[in-house]
Structure formats: C-alpha cells, structure tokens
XYZ file of C-alpha atoms in Angstrom:
654
model
C 69.602 90.180 30.164
C 72.557 91.928 28.831
C 73.328 88.456 27.520
C 69.902 88.143 25.957
C 70.198 90.847 24.130
C 74.198 90.463 23.267
C 72.927 87.231 21.754
C 71.108 88.600 19.640
C 72.828 91.555 18.659
C 75.318 88.767 17.496
C 72.888 86.277 16.004
C 72.113 89.799 13.505
C 75.951 90.173 12.846
C 76.142 86.659 11.705
C 73.671 87.098 8.997
C 74.744 89.906 8.203
C 77.769 88.909 7.378
C 81.283 91.087 8.842
C 81.510 93.523 5.533
C 77.590 94.818 7.051
C 76.961 94.287 10.772
C 75.503 96.596 12.538
C 76.499 98.484 16.386
C 75.354 96.035 18.979
C 74.726 97.435 22.720
C 77.747 97.410 24.609
C 80.221 95.172 22.607
C 80.000 97.825 19.902
C 81.255 101.344 18.309
C 80.232 102.868 15.000
C 81.584 101.753 11.504
C 84.867 103.933 10.729
C 85.854 105.699 7.998
C 89.566 107.805 7.505
C 90.948 108.195 3.801
C 95.010 107.615 3.681
C 96.537 110.622 2.309
C 99.913 111.777 1.212
C 100.627 113.998 3.365
C 101.731 117.852 2.109
C 105.541 118.786 2.473
C 104.377 122.651 2.962
C 103.234 120.507 6.566
C 107.375 119.531 6.728
C 109.765 122.460 9.410
C 111.713 123.518 6.027
C 114.822 122.659 8.595
C 117.223 120.552 6.984
C 117.867 118.694 10.341
C 113.787 117.513 10.624
C 114.581 113.651 11.834
C 112.756 113.117 9.214
C 113.252 115.206 6.927
C 115.589 113.839 3.190
C 119.381 114.091 3.897
C 118.947 114.279 7.910
C 121.637 113.183 10.741
C 119.717 112.087 13.948
C 118.011 114.706 16.093
C 118.645 115.166 19.356
C 115.396 113.572 21.881
C 112.642 115.107 21.404
C 109.055 113.761 23.311
C 105.466 114.894 23.267
C 104.689 118.305 25.753
C 102.893 117.943 29.623
C 100.571 119.245 31.267
C 102.428 121.162 34.046
C 99.583 121.154 36.951
C 96.042 119.650 37.702
C 94.896 123.762 36.610
C 96.461 124.170 33.138
C 95.130 120.518 31.699
C 91.713 121.460 33.580
C 91.534 125.553 31.874
C 92.389 123.786 28.269
C 89.875 120.818 28.165
C 87.426 123.744 29.458
C 88.517 126.453 27.044
C 88.509 122.798 24.446
C 85.284 122.586 25.282
C 83.750 125.950 25.192
C 84.796 126.343 21.617
C 83.140 123.097 20.877
C 80.187 124.124 22.419
C 80.455 127.232 20.563
C 81.100 125.557 17.235
C 78.020 122.825 17.875
C 75.255 125.573 18.760
C 77.032 127.402 14.659
C 77.478 124.064 13.093
C 74.465 122.102 14.808
C 76.894 118.935 14.745
C 75.259 115.866 16.454
C 77.317 114.204 19.380
C 79.915 111.792 18.149
C 79.622 107.989 19.919
C 81.369 106.781 22.631
C 83.907 104.729 21.220
C 85.334 101.738 22.580
C 88.378 99.362 22.035
C 90.688 96.835 22.130
C 102.808 90.427 21.891
C 105.878 86.058 22.732
C 106.406 83.420 24.570
C 105.351 82.900 28.119
C 106.909 85.086 30.617
C 104.962 84.746 33.492
C 105.122 80.681 33.731
C 107.003 79.607 36.827
C 109.287 77.604 34.340
C 108.935 80.245 31.454
C 106.778 77.526 29.429
C 105.326 79.373 26.939
C 100.760 78.097 26.053
C 100.390 80.652 23.947
C 100.919 81.523 21.118
C 102.153 85.636 20.868
C 103.524 88.075 18.745
C 106.487 88.761 19.917
C 108.939 87.083 22.338
C 109.113 87.960 25.993
C 105.556 89.592 26.158
C 102.900 87.109 26.964
C 99.465 88.533 26.102
C 95.786 88.203 28.586
C 94.452 84.979 27.437
C 92.198 82.023 28.188
C 95.112 80.023 28.908
C 98.391 79.671 31.356
C 100.682 76.904 32.167
C 101.690 77.593 36.582
C 104.926 75.350 37.715
C 102.577 72.321 37.300
C 99.241 73.639 36.956
C 96.920 74.515 33.828
C 94.904 77.738 34.490
C 92.233 78.575 32.114
C 89.649 80.835 32.439
C 85.808 80.009 31.145
C 82.520 81.812 31.790
C 83.595 83.906 34.632
C 84.896 81.448 36.726
C 88.801 80.212 36.886
C 90.183 76.086 37.283
C 93.257 74.910 37.706
C 94.589 70.970 36.337
C 97.560 68.834 37.217
C 99.948 68.089 35.255
C 103.007 67.231 37.076
C 104.307 64.317 36.702
C 102.140 62.636 33.785
C 99.392 63.317 35.856
C 95.691 65.178 34.027
C 93.149 65.955 37.749
C 91.413 68.704 38.198
C 92.412 70.701 41.349
C 90.640 74.110 41.692
C 87.669 75.788 41.045
C 86.938 79.614 42.175
C 84.713 82.038 40.822
C 87.012 84.774 38.649
C 85.904 87.535 40.404
C 85.773 88.325 44.835
C 83.128 87.238 46.656
C 81.445 90.386 47.657
C 80.706 91.326 44.296
C 77.925 91.233 41.703
C 79.259 89.737 38.452
C 76.055 90.422 36.743
C 76.853 92.599 33.079
C 81.289 92.017 33.309
C 83.147 90.248 31.018
C 85.941 87.887 32.474
C 88.042 88.485 29.348
C 91.627 87.410 30.105
C 94.311 86.144 32.848
C 97.944 85.778 33.069
C 100.266 84.047 35.442
C 103.414 85.333 37.524
C 104.625 83.492 39.882
C 102.014 82.384 42.700
C 99.787 84.678 41.408
C 97.017 84.582 38.685
C 95.841 88.254 36.726
C 91.764 88.297 35.443
C 91.165 91.074 33.820
C 87.508 91.642 32.818
C 85.520 95.374 32.541
C 81.907 95.702 34.159
C 79.548 97.550 32.740
C 77.792 97.672 36.068
C 80.794 99.278 37.496
C 81.877 101.402 34.325
C 85.472 99.681 34.043
C 88.333 97.945 34.177
C 88.604 95.065 36.477
C 91.739 93.443 38.460
C 91.085 90.646 40.082
C 94.143 89.282 41.870
C 94.459 85.506 42.969
C 96.590 83.163 45.543
C 98.174 80.088 43.689
C 100.412 77.684 45.377
C 102.349 74.851 44.621
C 99.463 72.319 44.813
C 97.141 74.506 42.428
C 94.971 75.595 44.973
C 93.468 78.868 43.434
C 92.270 81.902 46.026
C 90.869 84.901 45.418
C 93.097 87.996 46.862
C 91.468 91.309 45.388
C 90.114 93.183 43.016
C 90.250 96.643 41.673
C 88.915 99.374 39.470
C 89.444 101.215 36.834
C 87.847 104.264 35.214
C 87.594 103.460 31.457
C 85.554 102.281 28.331
C 85.580 98.925 27.559
C 88.424 97.812 25.888
C 87.017 94.845 23.918
C 88.722 93.859 20.348
C 88.172 90.992 18.378
C 91.365 90.931 17.326
C 93.690 92.637 20.130
C 94.165 91.968 23.833
C 93.918 93.886 26.814
C 96.864 93.070 29.118
C 100.344 91.992 28.622
C 103.809 90.736 31.076
C 106.578 91.817 30.602
C 109.790 91.358 32.789
C 107.396 90.963 35.215
C 104.595 93.884 35.164
C 101.477 93.735 33.842
C 100.723 96.397 31.207
C 97.171 96.987 30.197
C 95.504 99.418 27.856
C 92.451 101.332 28.776
C 90.276 104.575 26.333
C 88.797 107.065 27.703
C 85.586 109.465 25.926
C 86.563 112.662 27.036
C 83.275 114.017 27.189
C 84.340 117.997 28.113
C 81.492 118.752 30.104
C 80.454 119.022 34.073
C 82.063 121.971 36.200
C 85.154 119.736 36.649
C 86.976 117.589 34.204
C 89.332 115.865 35.325
C 86.862 114.169 38.194
C 85.803 111.059 35.435
C 89.753 110.832 34.976
C 91.283 107.621 35.081
C 91.274 106.053 38.549
C 92.423 103.318 40.843
C 90.761 101.675 44.427
C 90.561 98.490 46.359
C 87.156 96.840 45.711
C 85.575 96.165 48.531
C 81.102 95.717 49.986
C 80.606 99.009 50.124
C 82.986 101.023 47.719
C 82.431 104.433 47.082
C 83.254 107.023 44.412
C 85.554 109.273 46.653
C 87.660 105.902 47.451
C 89.248 106.590 43.853
C 92.430 107.747 43.421
C 94.428 109.413 39.987
C 96.287 106.957 38.728
C 97.346 109.629 35.660
C 98.567 113.364 37.473
C 98.198 115.800 35.212
C 102.471 115.775 34.806
C 101.862 112.503 32.826
C 99.179 113.563 30.755
C 100.502 114.302 27.181
C 99.065 116.141 24.494
C 100.141 116.307 20.769
C 102.709 119.199 19.758
C 99.626 119.684 16.957
C 96.326 121.909 17.153
C 93.919 119.722 19.507
C 90.735 120.967 16.817
C 87.519 121.494 18.880
C 85.154 119.722 16.545
C 86.957 116.237 17.161
C 86.293 113.683 19.414
C 89.062 113.533 22.445
C 89.824 110.639 24.066
C 92.340 109.662 26.737
C 94.504 106.746 26.409
C 96.160 105.009 29.347
C 98.724 102.694 29.356
C 99.230 101.310 33.003
C 102.266 99.848 34.295
C 102.146 97.278 37.707
C 104.709 96.129 39.058
C 103.511 92.112 40.833
C 106.453 91.809 43.188
C 104.465 92.296 46.147
C 101.561 90.225 44.945
C 99.358 93.106 44.884
C 98.763 96.368 42.351
C 101.193 99.377 42.659
C 100.974 101.391 39.119
C 101.891 104.443 37.508
C 100.228 105.390 34.343
C 100.475 107.814 31.327
C 98.038 109.201 29.262
C 98.101 111.129 25.405
C 95.456 112.733 24.852
C 93.893 112.448 21.036
C 91.369 111.164 18.875
C 89.330 108.020 19.731
C 89.876 105.457 16.757
C 92.889 103.298 17.905
C 95.115 100.504 17.565
C 97.572 99.618 20.945
C 100.498 97.396 19.678
C 103.698 96.077 22.114
C 106.998 95.928 21.794
C 109.113 93.857 24.498
C 110.258 97.897 24.506
C 107.723 100.154 23.681
C 103.632 100.732 23.858
C 102.334 102.014 20.680
C 98.529 103.560 20.063
C 97.896 104.532 16.782
C 94.721 107.104 17.140
C 92.562 108.509 14.206
C 89.400 109.894 14.072
C 86.344 108.215 13.012
C 84.588 111.662 11.497
C 87.426 113.461 9.773
C 86.648 112.184 6.201
C 83.861 114.569 6.628
C 85.197 117.216 7.565
C 88.225 117.254 5.167
C 90.968 115.791 7.219
C 92.241 113.503 8.639
C 93.997 113.419 11.841
C 95.886 110.491 13.090
C 98.954 110.305 15.620
C 101.019 107.269 16.550
C 102.287 107.628 19.931
C 105.928 105.626 21.767
C 105.048 105.011 24.886
C 108.229 103.254 26.582
C 108.090 100.999 28.977
C 111.174 102.586 31.105
C 108.946 104.899 32.177
C 110.312 108.028 29.710
C 108.084 110.536 28.105
C 106.047 109.653 25.135
C 107.207 110.592 21.606
C 104.975 111.007 18.308
C 104.563 110.885 14.804
C 101.308 112.387 12.390
C 100.639 110.337 10.115
C 97.936 109.059 7.477
C 95.734 105.956 7.873
C 95.116 103.494 10.387
C 96.762 100.110 10.863
C 93.727 97.098 11.024
C 95.311 95.878 13.757
C 97.835 94.693 16.143
C 99.317 92.131 13.584
C 100.272 95.670 11.090
C 102.691 96.628 13.078
C 106.213 95.323 13.703
C 108.989 97.416 15.342
C 112.022 95.862 13.365
C 115.435 95.512 15.321
C 116.831 98.266 12.639
C 114.654 100.978 14.861
C 112.698 101.854 12.071
C 108.559 100.663 13.257
C 106.655 99.637 9.920
C 103.008 99.930 10.122
C 100.577 98.449 7.113
C 97.818 101.288 7.300
C 94.594 101.194 4.838
C 92.574 103.998 3.867
C 89.033 102.937 5.050
C 90.435 102.109 8.568
C 89.759 103.726 12.096
C 90.983 101.240 14.718
C 90.295 97.670 15.920
C 87.302 98.900 19.475
C 85.098 96.049 19.332
C 84.596 95.439 15.578
C 86.699 97.904 13.692
C 89.000 94.910 12.885
C 86.635 93.549 10.987
C 85.713 96.246 8.426
C 88.979 97.937 6.734
C 88.681 99.082 3.002
C 90.171 101.279 0.600
C 93.751 102.061 -0.528
C 96.824 100.187 0.934
C 100.538 100.985 2.454
C 103.400 100.783 4.652
C 104.850 102.821 6.778
C 108.102 102.679 6.946
C 109.782 105.404 9.919
C 113.021 105.631 11.739
C 111.979 106.015 15.029
C 114.096 109.394 15.565
C 111.697 110.360 13.307
C 109.143 110.724 16.920
C 109.113 113.670 18.630
C 106.987 116.375 19.936
C 103.611 115.090 17.516
C 103.860 118.616 15.650
C 106.039 116.411 12.797
C 104.322 114.161 10.082
C 105.827 111.486 8.507
C 107.070 112.158 5.134
C 105.367 110.882 2.017
C 108.235 109.089 1.015
C 108.116 107.473 3.772
C 104.770 105.464 2.545
C 104.889 102.645 0.047
C 101.610 101.864 -1.838
C 100.521 98.220 -1.251
C 98.220 96.130 -4.169
C 95.023 96.433 -2.905
C 93.398 92.842 -2.067
C 89.829 92.271 -3.254
C 86.699 91.262 -0.556
C 86.274 92.192 2.816
C 87.295 90.699 6.325
C 91.716 91.745 5.204
C 94.604 90.342 7.424
C 98.426 90.869 7.864
C 101.468 89.309 9.625
C 104.729 89.807 9.918
C 106.853 86.844 9.516
C 110.936 87.003 9.240
C 112.132 89.655 6.983
C 108.129 89.630 4.959
C 104.592 91.702 5.536
C 101.953 88.822 4.487
C 98.563 90.213 3.887
C 94.973 89.244 2.469
C 91.180 88.690 2.467
C 89.313 86.046 4.007
C 85.217 85.080 4.996
C 86.649 86.194 9.503
C 83.410 85.934 11.105
C 81.070 84.618 8.757
C 80.010 82.422 7.140
C 82.361 80.489 4.475
C 82.209 82.433 0.772
C 83.163 80.339 -2.164
C 87.103 81.201 -3.780
C 87.457 81.137 -7.158
C 91.104 82.531 -7.009
C 92.442 84.975 -4.097
C 95.799 85.982 -2.750
C 98.326 86.885 -0.097
C 100.711 89.556 -1.191
C 104.334 88.652 0.291
C 105.445 92.436 0.672
C 109.784 92.395 1.640
C 109.594 95.275 4.330
C 113.024 96.141 3.985
C 112.585 97.145 0.310
C 112.535 94.603 -2.448
C 109.304 92.905 -5.191
C 106.040 92.647 -4.077
C 105.208 88.913 -5.111
C 101.047 87.959 -4.486
C 100.529 84.250 -4.399
C 97.823 83.262 -6.544
C 95.824 80.556 -3.394
C 92.343 78.656 -3.905
C 90.928 79.439 -1.296
C 90.879 83.023 1.134
C 93.192 83.879 3.755
C 91.735 84.226 7.254
C 94.622 83.657 9.321
C 98.254 83.915 8.988
C 101.084 82.284 10.997
C 104.389 81.981 11.443
C 105.651 78.637 11.074
C 109.704 79.259 11.841
C 110.732 80.676 9.235
C 108.369 79.978 6.892
C 104.567 80.929 6.640
C 101.436 79.051 6.581
C 98.317 80.738 4.947
C 94.973 78.655 6.129
C 91.130 79.921 4.381
C 87.977 78.252 3.129
C 87.154 78.013 -0.093
C 83.934 77.988 0.667
C 83.949 73.736 1.547
C 87.344 72.631 2.106
C 90.294 74.500 4.447
C 93.331 74.885 3.641
C 96.547 75.246 4.807
C 99.611 76.255 2.642
C 102.535 76.524 3.479
C 104.372 80.150 2.472
C 107.854 79.787 1.489
C 109.845 82.769 2.479
C 113.500 82.337 1.857
C 114.678 83.107 -1.540
C 111.622 84.272 -3.783
C 108.150 83.906 -2.039
C 106.319 80.332 -3.292
C 103.825 78.015 -2.694
C 105.698 75.261 -1.404
C 102.572 72.914 -0.108
C 99.000 72.335 0.760
C 97.218 70.603 3.243
C 93.577 69.989 2.321
C 91.129 69.874 5.540
C 87.890 68.653 3.570
C 84.455 69.486 4.364
C 86.182 71.686 7.498
C 86.036 74.935 8.404
C 88.127 77.075 11.577
C 86.765 76.965 14.782
C 88.834 79.591 16.528
C 89.279 83.134 14.862
C 91.802 84.267 18.105
C 95.475 84.609 17.045
C 95.850 82.569 20.405
C 93.722 79.169 18.728
C 96.496 79.066 16.378
C 100.231 77.044 18.005
C 103.366 75.807 16.047
C 106.191 73.957 18.115
C 109.013 73.713 16.106
C 111.223 70.745 15.849
C 113.653 72.553 13.980
C 114.411 75.004 10.538
C 112.187 73.622 9.099
C 109.948 71.421 10.485
C 106.802 71.376 13.260
C 103.276 70.252 14.562
C 101.084 72.830 14.784
C 96.923 72.582 16.033
C 93.973 74.533 14.928
C 90.291 74.053 16.239
C 88.733 72.844 13.326
C 84.269 72.702 12.560
C 82.248 70.860 10.034
C 81.392 72.111 6.349
C 80.001 75.898 6.479
C 80.674 76.795 9.668
C 80.301 80.585 10.242
C 83.620 82.071 12.673
C 81.338 83.637 15.778
C 80.181 80.235 16.131
C 82.422 80.545 19.088
C 80.698 82.284 20.497
C 76.874 80.542 21.366
C 78.013 76.919 20.526
C 80.163 74.470 22.643
C 84.439 73.805 21.331
C 85.177 72.644 17.856
C 87.260 69.773 17.785
C 91.708 70.252 17.584
C 93.094 69.056 14.468
C 97.142 68.415 14.597
C 99.327 68.467 11.127
C 103.332 67.726 11.117
C 105.153 70.077 9.358
C 107.990 68.921 7.003
C 109.743 70.179 3.978
C 107.979 68.027 1.546
C 104.903 68.677 3.355
C 102.463 68.888 5.305
C 101.089 65.093 7.402
C 97.810 64.938 8.600
C 98.403 62.975 12.370
C 95.276 63.050 13.711
C 92.314 65.949 15.843
C 91.479 65.364 19.523
C 87.499 65.622 19.387
C 85.134 67.337 21.765
C 82.446 65.611 23.626
C 78.568 66.751 23.685
C 78.201 65.625 26.907
C 80.914 67.421 27.959
C 79.192 71.016 28.196
C 75.871 70.844 30.078
C 74.868 73.447 31.732
C 77.394 74.908 33.893
C 75.420 77.218 35.785
C 76.995 80.352 34.634
C 76.613 83.575 36.145
C 78.647 86.079 34.720
C 80.714 86.637 31.457
C 78.769 83.692 29.497
C 80.012 84.100 26.269
C 82.882 83.368 24.778
C 84.473 86.150 22.792
C 88.186 84.463 23.631
C 87.230 81.465 22.438
C 87.380 78.366 23.915
C 89.670 75.771 22.329
C 93.354 75.122 22.278
C 96.247 73.191 21.460
C 98.853 72.994 23.690
C 102.325 71.410 23.954
C 103.725 71.446 26.947
C 106.520 69.057 27.565
C 106.902 66.772 24.859
C 103.143 65.655 25.921
C 100.078 67.393 23.943
C 96.896 68.198 25.115
C 93.522 70.075 23.489
C 91.720 72.205 25.542
C 88.109 71.762 24.234
C 85.392 73.037 26.829
C 85.818 72.098 29.928
C 87.721 68.661 29.099
C 91.298 68.497 28.681
C 92.057 66.397 26.048
C 95.674 64.411 25.792
C 96.341 62.953 22.837
C 99.297 60.071 22.526
C 100.946 59.184 19.147
C 100.703 55.276 17.691
C 101.758 54.786 14.817
C 102.614 57.878 13.818
C 98.965 59.194 13.983
C 97.248 61.203 17.350
C 95.000 59.731 18.782
C 93.155 59.985 22.705
C 94.937 58.757 25.476
C 92.680 60.375 28.154
C 90.729 63.483 29.078
C 89.009 64.873 31.681
C 86.863 67.592 32.584
C 87.200 70.043 35.364
C 83.727 71.787 34.333
C 81.797 73.083 37.434
C 79.738 70.776 38.816
C 82.557 68.072 38.860
C 84.556 70.934 40.562
C 84.266 71.314 44.570
C 84.966 75.408 44.369
C 87.466 76.635 47.101
C 86.464 79.912 48.852
C-alpha cells in the first residue's frame, strides 16, 4: 500500500515540477525558507584575539560544550520543553512537521578499485553497485546480487534478500550498499520499525552472499534526493541520521539514538543507547524554545570484526540540514525552516572530526543546497556556497533552493564553541542565477553553478549560463550556454556541464586552465538525461586532458523523475580529447530484461538503476537487471555480450 501511495505522490510531484512540488507521505518534508543575512558586527566579540576577528592570530582550540551527565541533559531538555509549552499556549503556535534527511575512490574494494563517481578521494559513498575482488555487487529493489568478472568472465553468481530471513520487509527501503573485505553493508530505512537498518552480509571469494546480521538504529528517515547517508573512510563505516526531538513525555531521553541487533521477537528494551550525554554537544549560543529541535547524529562503526562496533556523537540544533564528509571530518549544516517568519535566521555548521576529538561549530547564515556546495580545501578553509531561500537537503529540499547567493570562505580555526558567527567579510556575494533547480560543484580551483530542469520535464532554454568562481578569489566569469545546467562534473582538471534545451541533450566542456571558457560541445539529438544521481556519471581519465565518460540517457522530452518508475536507460559513452568530444556509442537496455521480479520491498528506484562502469580495461553498463559489456571495434563501442541477474534467473542463496 505504501508503495502505491508513494508512486502516486511522485507522479503528482513530476507533473507539478520540482519548483512547485507538494508534500508526500513518508519521503517528503515541508518547503524550507531562510533568509541570508549579513551578521551584525555587534554579534561578534570585541576581543581582537577572536579567531575570525580582523587581524587575529591562530586561536587556541575551542570546542562545543558537552553535557556532563544524563541528569543534566534530561533537565536541559525538560526546561526547554516547558518553556516551549508556555510560549505555545500564549502565542498559539502550531507544531513543526517532522524533519527528514539526507565523499573518492572506492576504498572498499578488495583491490582499491572504484566504480563510483564520488566527491573526495578516499571517501567512498553508499551506492547501488560496488566492486569486490573479482565480483560486482549490486543492490536493487530489496535484493543483493553478485556477478563474476574475473578472468574475463561475466556470470551471475549469487542473489539474496537485502534483509534478514526473519524480517518483514514491508514499509522498508533498502537504499545503499558499501563493501569492505569479505563484507557487504546495506543501509536502509524502515517505516514499520521506525529507524535506520544496517544489514551485514558475508561475501566469500566465490562471490556467494550470506546474511550475517541486521542492526536497527532509532532515527528519522535520512533520505535526500541528492546525497547519500553512508560513507566508508579508512575501513570505518560512517553514517548520518537525524532525530527530531518532540521534547515531551516523562523520560525525554527514551527516544534517543539507540542500537539493537535484530532478531525475531526483538523487544524495545533490547535497544542500547549509543550516544551518552557526554557525547551530546550543544552550541555556545542559546537554543530558543520556539525553535524546532533535532539531534544530528554521526555514527562511526569499526568493521574489523565483521560486526558493528559503533560510537556516536550528536549535536543539538534546528532540523534543516546538509551533510558533507571530507577525508578528515563530518560537517552538518543546520538551519530552522520557520526562522524567517520570526525575524531571525539561526543557522550553524558543525565540524565533527573522524579521529574522535570533540566537535566544533560556527554560526552562519543561509543554507547550502547539497553536499556539493562544500569543499574543505587543503589550505585549511571551509568553502560553502549558500543560498537565502534554502534550508537543507532533506527529502526534496535540494530541489527548491533560491534567493540570494554567496560563497562563504572561512578558516577552520574559526570553528569553536558555536557562540561566534562568521564575519560578513567571509561571505562573497555571487550573481543570482535565473531558474529553479540549482546545481553546484567545486572542480579544481573553481566553483561552478547554474540552473536547469532537474526532476521535471526538460525546459526549453533560450539562454542560460554556468557561473565560474575562483574560490580563492578572483574574477567571476559567467559562460553563456544554449542549454540548462542539470549536471556539473569534474573531467580531469576541467569540467563538463550537461543540460537540455528542451529537445536535445548537450555536453559542454569547460576549460578551467587560465580564463574559464567553453572549449567545445557535443549534442545528443533528441535525448534526455536518464539519471540525476551523481553516481550515474563516471569519467575515466587517460591523461591530463583526455578520457572517456559515460552517462545514462533516454529519449527526448523525458522528465528527470522517470527512472523512479520506468526501466533502465541506455548509457552513452563519449571520448574526451583536448580538441573535442567524440561519440563512442551506446550500450542499450533491453525491454525484455524488465519482466516482473516479484518485488517484495524497496520497489521504487530512488537511487537510480543505470550506471557506466570502467573496470580493468573493460567497459560495462549496469542497466536495471542486466550487465552489458562493450568492446571497441574500429573506434566504436559496440555490445559484445550481456547477462541478466534478474531474480527469476538466479537461484537465491539462503
């Protein structure tokens, strides 16, 4: 039933377009709005030693205050709840809706190989396909599959449910997988059981899968239309979960993040808190009782023993959020959806180091659009593109950003107890793009951004532009385009911008050496982008200015949301040379490969179903339930063979 409701809601969303989407049951949240305001100098301490004060020297380390005991934490939340109740009675304020959520070689593969287009080298992201030794591992529609690729093979090996044999999968979404030596990790969210699920599966050298255990973590839904909830960094599983705090009831700590190992007949009292009061942090500034409140939790699990051994830290703040992982830290930018209606814009960015040291924070304004709005640069600065009318990436939040645009560039030394705010001079005003669906990406020394069609139907574009901003400082160069900006990707040291003009799909190469320029373009006639997820694109570099890219495509006029309900797209491959793009060919989906799979869970492809794969000198396309391999013939890529791993053709291992 829930699947039918979600499908109907998404169909309505698609008709309305991304700019005007409405709330949907389950995976949806209210449209956020927050004003981007210059912070008043009066809000900064007069002490010239303040780390973000003009002329300040490097400040001593300052961190967020933690609660000293369970009693102190419970008392704080009760007092906040009592004050809120009094204010609600006086002012008759309504309740705030429940929030919901959301970097790069694949370090998890046994040979360190990657089939995932990620944000940072060494930070693998949860996805729908990974490589482990001589096998590809796929997650689709509530099942896990392996296909052997060693010694030139292409052969289905194993298939299992992505949940335990004693679990009811109804109302559960199995979204992301990661692989560690001998282990497959599945991250999912269950509306039935009310939390995040982490499933562990043993994977042997022959590619056979076997369910090991499943863990249940109390949380709200982490889903984001762009981001991924999980990362694998240095052999450790890192994932973010939000938890909206109602602040009511006798024991306000009862609903705090807790973990239990699932078994048939599991009880509530088997949950064990994973966030003690001494790892719950609050900003140095006062939390207002009228503000919605969420507990933003970052959990780090050591997988060395093949089981979950987890520690978690949590920060208190408003519910709107964007989650970003650099090689050394997790950043959570939080903002209050309701703030503009009360004349203030409480926003905070938290920095949670992966080495276990205490979090720090900084007061900020506005909100990033998605994880690609962030860059922790090598010069120890955090660079973030923010917009005025945005308040996080939860559910469809990234698709509704607008308003004034600015680039925040702040030294990491400015982070502290959260009582300070970033100085106005740290924000650089940027041109505001016309259009609805906003895309942004840091590539090399530049930030690029623009707007396109997003999840809606392709829009006819007369003139558009991608803005190129040197994030260390310098001249902003807008580059006119005959198409919208639906995707921005790194292509070696340069970038490629992909977008539609309403009929054709364009690939514009942006040269970033010297003054930015559109160097050349390829047009796929009567085509649309077939995948919106960042993982749908992959670029294999062959040299400083050459390589091969792959991207799923569909026919003309097809809306971005179509992959949620339709079968896989084809994958188009282009060769990039210094002089231009050359079409290599397509690996196409086959309609008969999409027969009924008797899906029991997670029957909407929220994370897509098509991927280009470059591995060990071979070229593949994941197309729904098929892996198609291509071979070069006289400079063209042609299909050489394909294999289906659809459930009806593979005997499941139990």
